[in-house]
PDB file of C-alpha atoms in Angstrom:
ATOM      1  CA  ILE M  96      17.061   6.928   4.495  1.00  0.00           C
ATOM      2  CA  GLY M  97      14.184   8.798   6.058  1.00  0.00           C
ATOM      3  CA  VAL M  98      16.447  11.385   7.191  1.00  0.00           C
ATOM      4  CA  ILE M  99      18.401  11.993   4.240  1.00  0.00           C
ATOM      5  CA  ALA M 100      15.152  11.896   2.362  1.00  0.00           C
ATOM      6  CA  ILE M 101      13.247  14.979   4.670  1.00  0.00           C
ATOM      7  CA  TYR M 102      16.548  17.065   3.974  1.00  0.00           C
ATOM      8  CA  PHE M 103      16.231  16.834  -0.174  1.00  0.00           C
ATOM      9  CA  ALA M 104      12.698  16.992   0.605  1.00  0.00           C
ATOM     10  CA  VAL M 105      12.461  20.441   2.598  1.00  0.00           C
ATOM     11  CA  ARG M 106      15.853  22.267   1.093  1.00  0.00           C
ATOM     12  CA  ASN M 107      15.365  25.114  -0.078  1.00  0.00           C
ATOM     13  CA  ILE M 108      11.921  25.652   0.252  1.00  0.00           C
ATOM     14  CA  ASP M 109       9.702  28.469   1.058  1.00  0.00           C
ATOM     15  CA  TYR M 110       8.619  28.267   4.390  1.00  0.00           C
ATOM     16  CA  ILE M 111       6.184  31.002   4.209  1.00  0.00           C
ATOM     17  CA  GLN M 112       4.613  29.868   1.071  1.00  0.00           C
ATOM     18  CA  PHE M 113       4.452  26.471   2.945  1.00  0.00           C
ATOM     19  CA  LYS M 114       2.588  27.854   5.897  1.00  0.00           C
ATOM     20  CA  ALA M 115       0.283  29.789   3.366  1.00  0.00           C
ATOM     21  CA  SER M 116      -0.580  26.541   1.555  1.00  0.00           C
ATOM     22  CA  ILE M 117      -1.327  24.568   4.515  1.00  0.00           C
ATOM     23  CA  GLU M 118      -3.528  27.332   5.795  1.00  0.00           C
ATOM     24  CA  SER M 119      -5.519  27.739   2.369  1.00  0.00           C
ATOM     25  CA  ALA M 120      -6.337  24.092   2.145  1.00  0.00           C
ATOM     26  CA  ARG M 121      -9.777  22.834   1.447  1.00  0.00           C
ATOM     27  CA  VAL M 122     -11.178  20.469   4.359  1.00  0.00           C
ATOM     28  CA  PRO M 123     -13.885  19.272   2.303  1.00  0.00           C
ATOM     29  CA  PHE M 124     -11.360  17.330  -0.104  1.00  0.00           C
ATOM     30  CA  LEU M 125      -8.792  16.465   2.861  1.00  0.00           C
ATOM     31  CA  ILE M 126     -11.970  14.137   4.669  1.00  0.00           C
ATOM     32  CA  ALA M 127     -13.067  12.703   1.366  1.00  0.00           C
ATOM     33  CA  VAL M 128      -9.488  11.223   1.090  1.00  0.00           C
ATOM     34  CA  VAL M 129      -9.446   9.886   4.561  1.00  0.00           C
ATOM     35  CA  LEU M 130     -12.729   7.850   3.565  1.00  0.00           C
ATOM     36  CA  LEU M 131     -11.194   6.753   0.110  1.00  0.00           C
ATOM     37  CA  ASN M 132      -8.051   5.295   2.138  1.00  0.00           C
ATOM     38  CA  PHE M 133     -10.279   3.128   3.978  1.00  0.00           C
ATOM     39  CA  VAL M 134     -12.049   2.247   0.189  1.00  0.00           C
ATOM     40  CA  VAL M 135      -8.579   1.138  -0.564  1.00  0.00           C
ATOM     41  CA  ILE M 136      -8.016  -0.861   2.366  1.00  0.00           C
ATOM     42  CA  SER M 137     -11.395  -2.627   1.443  1.00  0.00           C
ATOM     43  CA  LEU M 138     -10.479  -3.485  -2.032  1.00  0.00           C
ATOM     44  CA  LYS M 139      -7.024  -4.632  -0.563  1.00  0.00           C
ATOM     45  CA  ALA M 140      -9.090  -7.186   1.902  1.00  0.00           C
ATOM     46  CA  VAL M 141     -11.336  -8.114  -0.727  1.00  0.00           C
ATOM     47  CA  ARG M 142      -8.326  -9.189  -3.184  1.00  0.00           C
ATOM     48  CA  TRP M 143      -6.810 -11.124  -0.349  1.00  0.00           C
ATOM     49  CA  HIS M 144      -9.645 -12.506   0.266  1.00  0.00           C
ATOM     50  CA  ILE M 145      -9.765 -13.912  -3.393  1.00  0.00           C
ATOM     51  CA  MET M 146      -6.251 -14.913  -3.268  1.00  0.00           C
ATOM     52  CA  ILE M 147      -6.618 -17.274  -0.031  1.00  0.00           C
ATOM     53  CA  LEU M 148      -9.861 -18.639  -0.902  1.00  0.00           C
ATOM     54  CA  PRO M 149      -7.951 -22.136  -2.161  1.00  0.00           C
ATOM     55  CA  VAL M 150      -7.073 -22.395   1.494  1.00  0.00           C
ATOM     56  CA  LYS M 151      -9.734 -21.022   3.390  1.00  0.00           C
ATOM     57  CA  LYS M 152     -13.064 -18.862   2.748  1.00  0.00           C
ATOM     58  CA  ILE M 153     -12.312 -15.804   5.692  1.00  0.00           C
ATOM     59  CA  GLY M 154     -14.954 -13.213   6.076  1.00  0.00           C
ATOM     60  CA  PHE M 155     -14.134  -9.414   5.122  1.00  0.00           C
ATOM     61  CA  ALA M 156     -14.247  -8.194   8.981  1.00  0.00           C
ATOM     62  CA  THR M 157     -11.067 -10.284   9.300  1.00  0.00           C
ATOM     63  CA  LEU M 158      -9.381  -9.512   6.647  1.00  0.00           C
ATOM     64  CA  PHE M 159      -9.628  -5.775   7.009  1.00  0.00           C
ATOM     65  CA  ARG M 160      -8.916  -6.259  10.608  1.00  0.00           C
ATOM     66  CA  ALA M 161      -5.613  -7.555   9.843  1.00  0.00           C
ATOM     67  CA  ILE M 162      -4.713  -5.048   6.727  1.00  0.00           C
ATOM     68  CA  THR M 163      -5.075  -2.300   8.803  1.00  0.00           C
ATOM     69  CA  VAL M 164      -3.396  -3.501  11.945  1.00  0.00           C
ATOM     70  CA  GLY M 165      -0.221  -4.255   9.744  1.00  0.00           C
ATOM     71  CA  PHE M 166      -0.812  -0.594   8.228  1.00  0.00           C
ATOM     72  CA  MET M 167      -0.768   0.812  11.992  1.00  0.00           C
ATOM     73  CA  ALA M 168       2.058  -1.645  12.758  1.00  0.00           C
ATOM     74  CA  ASN M 169       4.102  -0.007   9.504  1.00  0.00           C
ATOM     75  CA  ASN M 170       3.426   3.108  10.568  1.00  0.00           C
ATOM     76  CA  ILE M 171       4.828   2.765  14.186  1.00  0.00           C
ATOM     77  CA  LEU M 172       7.554   0.653  13.071  1.00  0.00           C
ATOM     78  CA  PRO M 173      10.833   0.781  10.789  1.00  0.00           C
ATOM     79  CA  ALA M 174      11.693  -1.389   8.120  1.00  0.00           C
ATOM     80  CA  ARG M 175       7.711  -2.442   7.125  1.00  0.00           C
ATOM     81  CA  LEU M 176       8.153  -4.884   9.628  1.00  0.00           C
ATOM     82  CA  GLY M 177       3.507  -4.284   9.424  1.00  0.00           C
ATOM     83  CA  GLU M 178       3.913  -7.002   7.111  1.00  0.00           C
ATOM     84  CA  LEU M 179       4.957  -9.786   9.833  1.00  0.00           C
ATOM     85  CA  VAL M 180       2.193  -8.093  12.091  1.00  0.00           C
ATOM     86  CA  ARG M 181      -0.006  -8.271   9.179  1.00  0.00           C
ATOM     87  CA  ILE M 182       0.943 -12.272   8.793  1.00  0.00           C
ATOM     88  CA  HIS M 183       0.944 -12.850  12.646  1.00  0.00           C
ATOM     89  CA  THR M 184      -2.619 -11.320  12.735  1.00  0.00           C
ATOM     90  CA  LEU M 185      -4.671 -13.031   9.941  1.00  0.00           C
ATOM     91  CA  GLY M 186      -3.219 -16.152  11.117  1.00  0.00           C
ATOM     92  CA  ARG M 187      -3.978 -15.867  14.624  1.00  0.00           C
ATOM     93  CA  ASP M 188      -7.829 -14.354  13.851  1.00  0.00           C
ATOM     94  CA  ALA M 189      -8.251 -17.067  11.080  1.00  0.00           C
ATOM     95  CA  ASP M 190      -6.705 -19.986  12.690  1.00  0.00           C
ATOM     96  CA  VAL M 191      -4.821 -20.534   9.558  1.00  0.00           C
ATOM     97  CA  SER M 192      -0.760 -21.404   9.519  1.00  0.00           C
ATOM     98  CA  ARG M 193       1.357 -18.687   9.292  1.00  0.00           C
ATOM     99  CA  LEU M 194       3.028 -19.956   6.627  1.00  0.00           C
ATOM    100  CA  THR M 195      -0.027 -20.461   4.561  1.00  0.00           C
ATOM    101  CA  THR M 196      -0.710 -16.791   5.126  1.00  0.00           C
ATOM    102  CA  THR M 197       2.958 -15.654   4.434  1.00  0.00           C
ATOM    103  CA  GLY M 198       2.630 -17.556   0.892  1.00  0.00           C
ATOM    104  CA  SER M 199      -0.784 -16.001   0.099  1.00  0.00           C
ATOM    105  CA  LEU M 200       0.732 -12.402   1.151  1.00  0.00           C
ATOM    106  CA  ILE M 201       2.978 -13.184  -1.216  1.00  0.00           C
ATOM    107  CA  ALA M 202       0.797 -14.113  -3.850  1.00  0.00           C
ATOM    108  CA  ASP M 203      -1.103 -11.433  -3.111  1.00  0.00           C
ATOM    109  CA  ARG M 204       2.261  -8.622  -3.428  1.00  0.00           C
ATOM    110  CA  ILE M 205       2.732 -10.021  -6.987  1.00  0.00           C
ATOM    111  CA  VAL M 206      -0.534  -9.392  -8.187  1.00  0.00           C
ATOM    112  CA  GLU M 207      -0.581  -5.748  -6.810  1.00  0.00           C
ATOM    113  CA  ALA M 208       3.364  -5.479  -8.101  1.00  0.00           C
ATOM    114  CA  LEU M 209       1.904  -6.613 -11.923  1.00  0.00           C
ATOM    115  CA  SER M 210      -1.190  -4.151 -11.794  1.00  0.00           C
ATOM    116  CA  PHE M 211       1.179  -1.409 -10.639  1.00  0.00           C
ATOM    117  CA  LEU M 212       3.312  -2.161 -13.263  1.00  0.00           C
ATOM    118  CA  MET M 213       0.212  -2.054 -16.130  1.00  0.00           C
ATOM    119  CA  LEU M 214      -0.614   1.223 -14.234  1.00  0.00           C
ATOM    120  CA  ALA M 215       3.138   2.235 -15.309  1.00  0.00           C
ATOM    121  CA  VAL M 216       2.721   0.976 -18.827  1.00  0.00           C
ATOM    122  CA  ILE M 217      -0.409   3.349 -19.299  1.00  0.00           C
ATOM    123  CA  LEU M 218       1.855   6.391 -17.919  1.00  0.00           C
ATOM    124  CA  LEU M 219       5.035   5.921 -20.617  1.00  0.00           C
ATOM    125  CA  PHE M 220       2.348   6.135 -23.161  1.00  0.00           C
ATOM    126  CA  LEU M 221       1.039   9.183 -21.962  1.00  0.00           C
ATOM    127  CA  SER M 222       3.888  10.820 -21.219  1.00  0.00           C
ATOM    128  CA  ASP M 223       7.776  11.129 -20.746  1.00  0.00           C
ATOM    129  CA  VAL M 224       8.603  10.146 -17.226  1.00  0.00           C
ATOM    130  CA  PRO M 225      11.660  11.652 -15.251  1.00  0.00           C
ATOM    131  CA  LYS M 226      15.011   9.206 -15.669  1.00  0.00           C
ATOM    132  CA  TRP M 227      15.399   8.333 -11.934  1.00  0.00           C
ATOM    133  CA  MET M 228      11.417   6.922 -12.072  1.00  0.00           C
ATOM    134  CA  HIS M 229      12.272   4.385 -15.227  1.00  0.00           C
ATOM    135  CA  TYR M 230      15.430   3.273 -13.326  1.00  0.00           C
ATOM    136  CA  GLY M 231      12.857   2.733 -10.754  1.00  0.00           C
ATOM    137  CA  LEU M 232      10.527   0.952 -12.447  1.00  0.00           C
ATOM    138  CA  ASN M 233      13.036  -1.143 -14.419  1.00  0.00           C
ATOM    139  CA  VAL M 234      14.059  -2.527 -10.869  1.00  0.00           C
ATOM    140  CA  THR M 235      10.498  -3.237  -9.821  1.00  0.00           C
ATOM    141  CA  LEU M 236       9.888  -4.955 -13.085  1.00  0.00           C
ATOM    142  CA  CYS M 237      12.954  -7.118 -12.489  1.00  0.00           C
ATOM    143  CA  LEU M 238      12.262  -7.986  -8.956  1.00  0.00           C
ATOM    144  CA  THR M 239       8.421  -8.751  -9.882  1.00  0.00           C
ATOM    145  CA  LEU M 240       9.105 -11.024 -12.588  1.00  0.00           C
ATOM    146  CA  LEU M 241      11.450 -12.817 -10.581  1.00  0.00           C
ATOM    147  CA  ALA M 242       9.580 -13.041  -7.364  1.00  0.00           C
ATOM    148  CA  ALA M 243       6.331 -13.943  -9.820  1.00  0.00           C
ATOM    149  CA  ALA M 244       8.802 -16.934 -11.399  1.00  0.00           C
ATOM    150  CA  VAL M 245      10.342 -18.217  -8.132  1.00  0.00           C
ATOM    151  CA  ALA M 246       6.592 -18.563  -6.387  1.00  0.00           C
ATOM    152  CA  LEU M 247       5.143 -20.292  -9.876  1.00  0.00           C
ATOM    153  CA  VAL M 248       7.724 -22.762  -9.469  1.00  0.00           C
ATOM    154  CA  TYR M 249       7.136 -23.431  -6.005  1.00  0.00           C
ATOM    155  CA  SER M 250       2.969 -23.671  -6.701  1.00  0.00           C
ATOM    156  CA  LEU M 251       4.010 -26.024  -9.220  1.00  0.00           C
ATOM    157  CA  LYS M 252       6.145 -28.558  -7.146  1.00  0.00           C
ATOM    158  CA  ASP M 253       5.292 -31.636  -5.238  1.00  0.00           C
ATOM    159  CA  ALA M 254       5.186 -30.833  -1.548  1.00  0.00           C
ATOM    160  CA  LYS M 255       7.820 -33.320   0.055  1.00  0.00           C
ATOM    161  CA  SER M 256       6.864 -31.643   3.739  1.00  0.00           C
ATOM    162  CA  GLU M 257       4.109 -30.603   5.816  1.00  0.00           C
ATOM    163  CA  LEU M 258       5.481 -27.307   6.074  1.00  0.00           C
ATOM    164  CA  PHE M 259       6.518 -26.944   2.596  1.00  0.00           C
ATOM    165  CA  ARG M 260       2.686 -27.600   1.409  1.00  0.00           C
ATOM    166  CA  LYS M 261       1.845 -25.225   3.793  1.00  0.00           C
ATOM    167  CA  PHE M 262       3.257 -22.256   2.622  1.00  0.00           C
ATOM    168  CA  GLN M 263       2.651 -23.792  -1.079  1.00  0.00           C
ATOM    169  CA  ASP M 264      -1.371 -23.581  -0.319  1.00  0.00           C
ATOM    170  CA  GLY M 265      -0.918 -19.922  -0.097  1.00  0.00           C
ATOM    171  CA  LEU M 266       0.731 -19.381  -3.779  1.00  0.00           C
ATOM    172  CA  LYS M 267      -2.133 -21.579  -5.620  1.00  0.00           C
ATOM    173  CA  PRO M 268      -4.236 -18.435  -6.906  1.00  0.00           C
ATOM    174  CA  LEU M 269      -1.017 -17.503  -9.101  1.00  0.00           C
ATOM    175  CA  VAL M 270      -1.677 -20.956 -11.235  1.00  0.00           C
ATOM    176  CA  ASP M 271      -5.809 -20.446 -10.901  1.00  0.00           C
ATOM    177  CA  LEU M 272      -6.300 -18.677 -13.630  1.00  0.00           C
ATOM    178  CA  LYS M 273      -9.824 -17.126 -12.692  1.00  0.00           C
ATOM    179  CA  LEU M 274      -8.673 -16.162  -9.244  1.00  0.00           C
ATOM    180  CA  PHE M 275      -5.545 -14.676 -10.511  1.00  0.00           C
ATOM    181  CA  PHE M 276      -7.865 -12.107 -13.129  1.00  0.00           C
ATOM    182  CA  LEU M 277     -10.338 -11.637 -10.088  1.00  0.00           C
ATOM    183  CA  ALA M 278      -7.638 -10.042  -7.992  1.00  0.00           C
ATOM    184  CA  LEU M 279      -6.118  -8.546 -10.927  1.00  0.00           C
ATOM    185  CA  LEU M 280      -8.939  -6.291 -11.383  1.00  0.00           C
ATOM    186  CA  THR M 281      -9.562  -5.909  -7.972  1.00  0.00           C
ATOM    187  CA  SER M 282      -6.392  -4.436  -7.491  1.00  0.00           C
ATOM    188  CA  MET M 283      -6.739  -2.191 -10.731  1.00  0.00           C
ATOM    189  CA  ALA M 284     -10.125  -0.996  -8.994  1.00  0.00           C
ATOM    190  CA  SER M 285      -8.072  -0.165  -5.870  1.00  0.00           C
ATOM    191  CA  TRP M 286      -5.413   2.151  -8.019  1.00  0.00           C
ATOM    192  CA  PHE M 287      -8.245   3.966  -9.437  1.00  0.00           C
ATOM    193  CA  VAL M 288      -9.505   4.801  -6.126  1.00  0.00           C
ATOM    194  CA  GLN M 289      -5.761   6.065  -5.241  1.00  0.00           C
ATOM    195  CA  TRP M 290      -5.840   8.195  -8.326  1.00  0.00           C
ATOM    196  CA  CYS M 291      -8.501  10.022  -7.082  1.00  0.00           C
ATOM    197  CA  MET M 292      -7.593  10.281  -3.670  1.00  0.00           C
ATOM    198  CA  VAL M 293      -3.992  11.832  -5.073  1.00  0.00           C
ATOM    199  CA  TYR M 294      -6.108  14.245  -7.283  1.00  0.00           C
ATOM    200  CA  LEU M 295      -8.107  15.344  -4.217  1.00  0.00           C
ATOM    201  CA  SER M 296      -5.168  15.737  -2.441  1.00  0.00           C
ATOM    202  CA  GLN M 297      -3.863  18.313  -4.782  1.00  0.00           C
ATOM    203  CA  ALA M 298      -6.947  19.836  -5.672  1.00  0.00           C
ATOM    204  CA  ALA M 299      -7.349  20.705  -1.763  1.00  0.00           C
ATOM    205  CA  PHE M 300      -4.553  22.806  -2.483  1.00  0.00           C
ATOM    206  CA  GLY M 301      -5.745  24.734  -5.792  1.00  0.00           C
ATOM    207  CA  VAL M 302      -3.796  22.288  -7.939  1.00  0.00           C
ATOM    208  CA  TYR M 303      -5.421  20.757 -10.835  1.00  0.00           C
ATOM    209  CA  LEU M 304      -3.207  18.812 -13.155  1.00  0.00           C
ATOM    210  CA  PRO M 305      -4.052  16.264 -15.888  1.00  0.00           C
ATOM    211  CA  VAL M 306      -4.473  12.449 -15.567  1.00  0.00           C
ATOM    212  CA  TRP M 307      -1.132  11.523 -16.427  1.00  0.00           C
ATOM    213  CA  ALA M 308       0.456  13.881 -13.989  1.00  0.00           C
ATOM    214  CA  VAL M 309      -1.699  12.496 -11.209  1.00  0.00           C
ATOM    215  CA  LEU M 310      -0.588   8.887 -12.739  1.00  0.00           C
ATOM    216  CA  LEU M 311       3.083  10.047 -12.506  1.00  0.00           C
ATOM    217  CA  VAL M 312       2.743  11.506  -8.839  1.00  0.00           C
ATOM    218  CA  LEU M 313       0.804   8.496  -7.674  1.00  0.00           C
ATOM    219  CA  ILE M 314       3.758   5.962  -9.300  1.00  0.00           C
ATOM    220  CA  ALA M 315       6.226   8.042  -7.733  1.00  0.00           C
ATOM    221  CA  VAL M 316       5.072   7.610  -4.428  1.00  0.00           C
ATOM    222  CA  ASN M 317       4.827   4.038  -4.637  1.00  0.00           C
ATOM    223  CA  LEU M 318       8.050   3.344  -5.879  1.00  0.00           C
ATOM    224  CA  ALA M 319       9.322   5.281  -2.784  1.00  0.00           C
ATOM    225  CA  ILE M 320       7.664   3.403  -0.169  1.00  0.00           C
ATOM    226  CA  VAL M 321       8.571  -0.168  -1.575  1.00  0.00           C
ATOM    227  CA  VAL M 322      12.262   1.237   0.237  1.00  0.00           C
ATOM    228  CA  PRO M 323      12.533  -0.283   3.263  1.00  0.00           C
ATOM    229  CA  SER M 324      12.824   2.967   5.492  1.00  0.00           C
ATOM    230  CA  ALA M 325      11.728   4.492   8.626  1.00  0.00           C
ATOM    231  CA  PRO M 326       8.125   4.040  10.180  1.00  0.00           C
ATOM    232  CA  ALA M 327       5.432   5.094   7.922  1.00  0.00           C
ATOM    233  CA  ASN M 328       8.123   5.960   5.137  1.00  0.00           C
ATOM    234  CA  LEU M 329       8.515   9.274   6.332  1.00  0.00           C
ATOM    235  CA  GLY M 330      10.592  11.428   4.317  1.00  0.00           C
ATOM    236  CA  THR M 331      10.880   8.791   1.304  1.00  0.00           C
ATOM    237  CA  PHE M 332       7.241   9.814   1.084  1.00  0.00           C
ATOM    238  CA  GLU M 333       7.462  13.199   0.676  1.00  0.00           C
ATOM    239  CA  LEU M 334      10.628  13.614  -1.509  1.00  0.00           C
ATOM    240  CA  ALA M 335       8.505  11.322  -3.827  1.00  0.00           C
ATOM    241  CA  CYS M 336       5.703  13.925  -4.108  1.00  0.00           C
ATOM    242  CA  VAL M 337       8.054  16.815  -4.260  1.00  0.00           C
ATOM    243  CA  LEU M 338      10.106  15.214  -7.294  1.00  0.00           C
ATOM    244  CA  ALA M 339       6.779  14.386  -8.915  1.00  0.00           C
ATOM    245  CA  TYR M 340       5.341  17.356  -8.661  1.00  0.00           C
ATOM    246  CA  THR M 341       8.243  19.869  -9.335  1.00  0.00           C
ATOM    247  CA  SER M 342       8.845  17.533 -12.220  1.00  0.00           C
ATOM    248  CA  VAL M 343       5.388  18.879 -13.742  1.00  0.00           C
ATOM    249  CA  GLY M 344       5.842  22.413 -12.696  1.00  0.00           C
ATOM    250  CA  VAL M 345       4.633  22.670  -9.028  1.00  0.00           C
ATOM    251  CA  ASP M 346       6.571  24.640  -6.932  1.00  0.00           C
ATOM    252  CA  LYS M 347       8.366  22.871  -4.522  1.00  0.00           C
ATOM    253  CA  SER M 348       6.836  24.375  -1.427  1.00  0.00           C
ATOM    254  CA  THR M 349       3.286  23.858  -2.586  1.00  0.00           C
ATOM    255  CA  ALA M 350       4.186  20.479  -3.727  1.00  0.00           C
ATOM    256  CA  LEU M 351       5.424  19.674  -0.198  1.00  0.00           C
ATOM    257  CA  ALA M 352       2.637  20.925   1.467  1.00  0.00           C
ATOM    258  CA  ILE M 353       0.484  18.200  -0.520  1.00  0.00           C
ATOM    259  CA  GLY M 354       2.827  15.201   0.182  1.00  0.00           C
ATOM    260  CA  ALA M 355       2.890  15.580   3.374  1.00  0.00           C
ATOM    261  CA  SER M 356      -0.846  16.177   3.860  1.00  0.00           C
ATOM    262  CA  TYR M 357      -1.407  13.453   1.519  1.00  0.00           C
ATOM    263  CA  HIS M 358       1.009  11.403   3.384  1.00  0.00           C
ATOM    264  CA  LEU M 359      -0.541  12.663   7.016  1.00  0.00           C
ATOM    265  CA  LEU M 360      -4.215  11.804   6.109  1.00  0.00           C
ATOM    266  CA  GLN M 361      -3.256   7.798   5.204  1.00  0.00           C
ATOM    267  CA  ALA M 362      -0.795   7.635   7.772  1.00  0.00           C
ATOM    268  CA  VAL M 363      -2.938   9.040  10.740  1.00  0.00           C
ATOM    269  CA  PRO M 364      -6.823   7.727  10.657  1.00  0.00           C
ATOM    270  CA  VAL M 365      -5.202   4.245   9.954  1.00  0.00           C
ATOM    271  CA  THR M 366      -2.730   4.066  13.154  1.00  0.00           C
ATOM    272  CA  ILE M 367      -5.465   5.289  15.029  1.00  0.00           C
ATOM    273  CA  VAL M 368      -8.221   2.812  13.745  1.00  0.00           C
ATOM    274  CA  GLY M 369      -5.764  -0.061  13.817  1.00  0.00           C
ATOM    275  CA  GLY M 370      -4.864   0.527  17.478  1.00  0.00           C
ATOM    276  CA  ILE M 371      -8.529   0.784  18.706  1.00  0.00           C
ATOM    277  CA  MET M 372      -9.020  -2.612  16.718  1.00  0.00           C
ATOM    278  CA  ILE M 373      -6.162  -4.153  19.222  1.00  0.00           C
ATOM    279  CA  LEU M 374      -7.940  -3.050  22.009  1.00  0.00           C
ATOM    280  CA  VAL M 375     -11.059  -4.040  21.142  1.00  0.00           C
ATOM    281  CA  ARG M 376      -9.526  -7.268  20.515  1.00  0.00           C
ATOM    282  CA  GLN M 377      -7.562  -7.550  24.072  1.00  0.00           C
ATOM    283  CA  ILE M 378     -10.505  -6.498  26.001  1.00  0.00           C
ATOM    284  CA  GLY M 379     -12.468  -8.803  24.276  1.00  0.00           C
ATOM    285  CA  SER M 380      -9.990 -11.885  24.971  1.00  0.00           C
ATOM    286  CA  GLY M 381      -9.690 -10.553  28.723  1.00  0.00           C
ATOM    287  CA  ARG M 382     -13.395 -10.967  28.815  1.00  0.00           C
ATOM    288  CA  ASP M 383     -13.704 -14.488  27.265  1.00  0.00           C
ATOM    289  CA  LYS M 384     -10.644 -15.466  29.906  1.00  0.00           C
ATOM    290  CA  VAL M 385     -12.744 -13.980  33.011  1.00  0.00           C
ATOM    291  CA  CYS M 386     -15.653 -15.827  31.767  1.00  0.00           C
ATOM    292  CA  SER M 387     -13.893 -18.989  31.265  1.00  0.00           C
ATOM    293  CA  GLN M 388     -12.363 -18.982  34.970  1.00  0.00           C
ATOM    294  CA  ILE M 389     -15.926 -17.923  36.151  1.00  0.00           C
TER     295      ILE M 389
END
């Protein structure tokens, strides 16, 4: 999938113009994108904190580390296997059952998907969208409603076993209206910051589009990365940017330059920070083990 997407993303581009676009990028805008990406991760940590509150009050730093390490793993492993790393990391660091963290992550993803669909509704009121995006949004809507319905049914069932109860605990925020709406509000704040990231990414290349066009790019990218593909969603991410930008009149070479830069600014810093977090924890664990032996 990744290879095919890369082929269509780079096909027939003007490499001279692509190089010129990259060289003309304004660095301060790009630095702002990197910083805002960590704001997004922080908001995701706050949302997950809300979603797992019925089980345990977990500190922000623990959740931030689990999400960052999970993103790092997604950037080096295919098919979004970083989600499993994220579940394991939080379960280990917070001493919570992996079944419970799995349930809470599913609930968290459902909230994120619902807020994403709310954005899509806003976009549909502001402008027409390409047919391929209509198809993607319809599929996303069906899958989200199905997942939400199944999760709600499971969360309300009587637990007949300890394993079932642990998984059910992670789904509890879906039936707690206060926690659900707090999480939804946090998710919408995260989408707004991501909208700012897209705006700054294109502004770095001298491209200024209206609100609805920036929103279209944001939705296109997030539809693309739902598809399990190459590590860091390489190829699908860039192709989504190219399709979205060219549909609003940006030439393909500039569109690819914006998409590739935006992708790079998200993936590389998070991967580095996640790797550092793992090393620091390993060093700390090794030191504690030596001290206990002494």
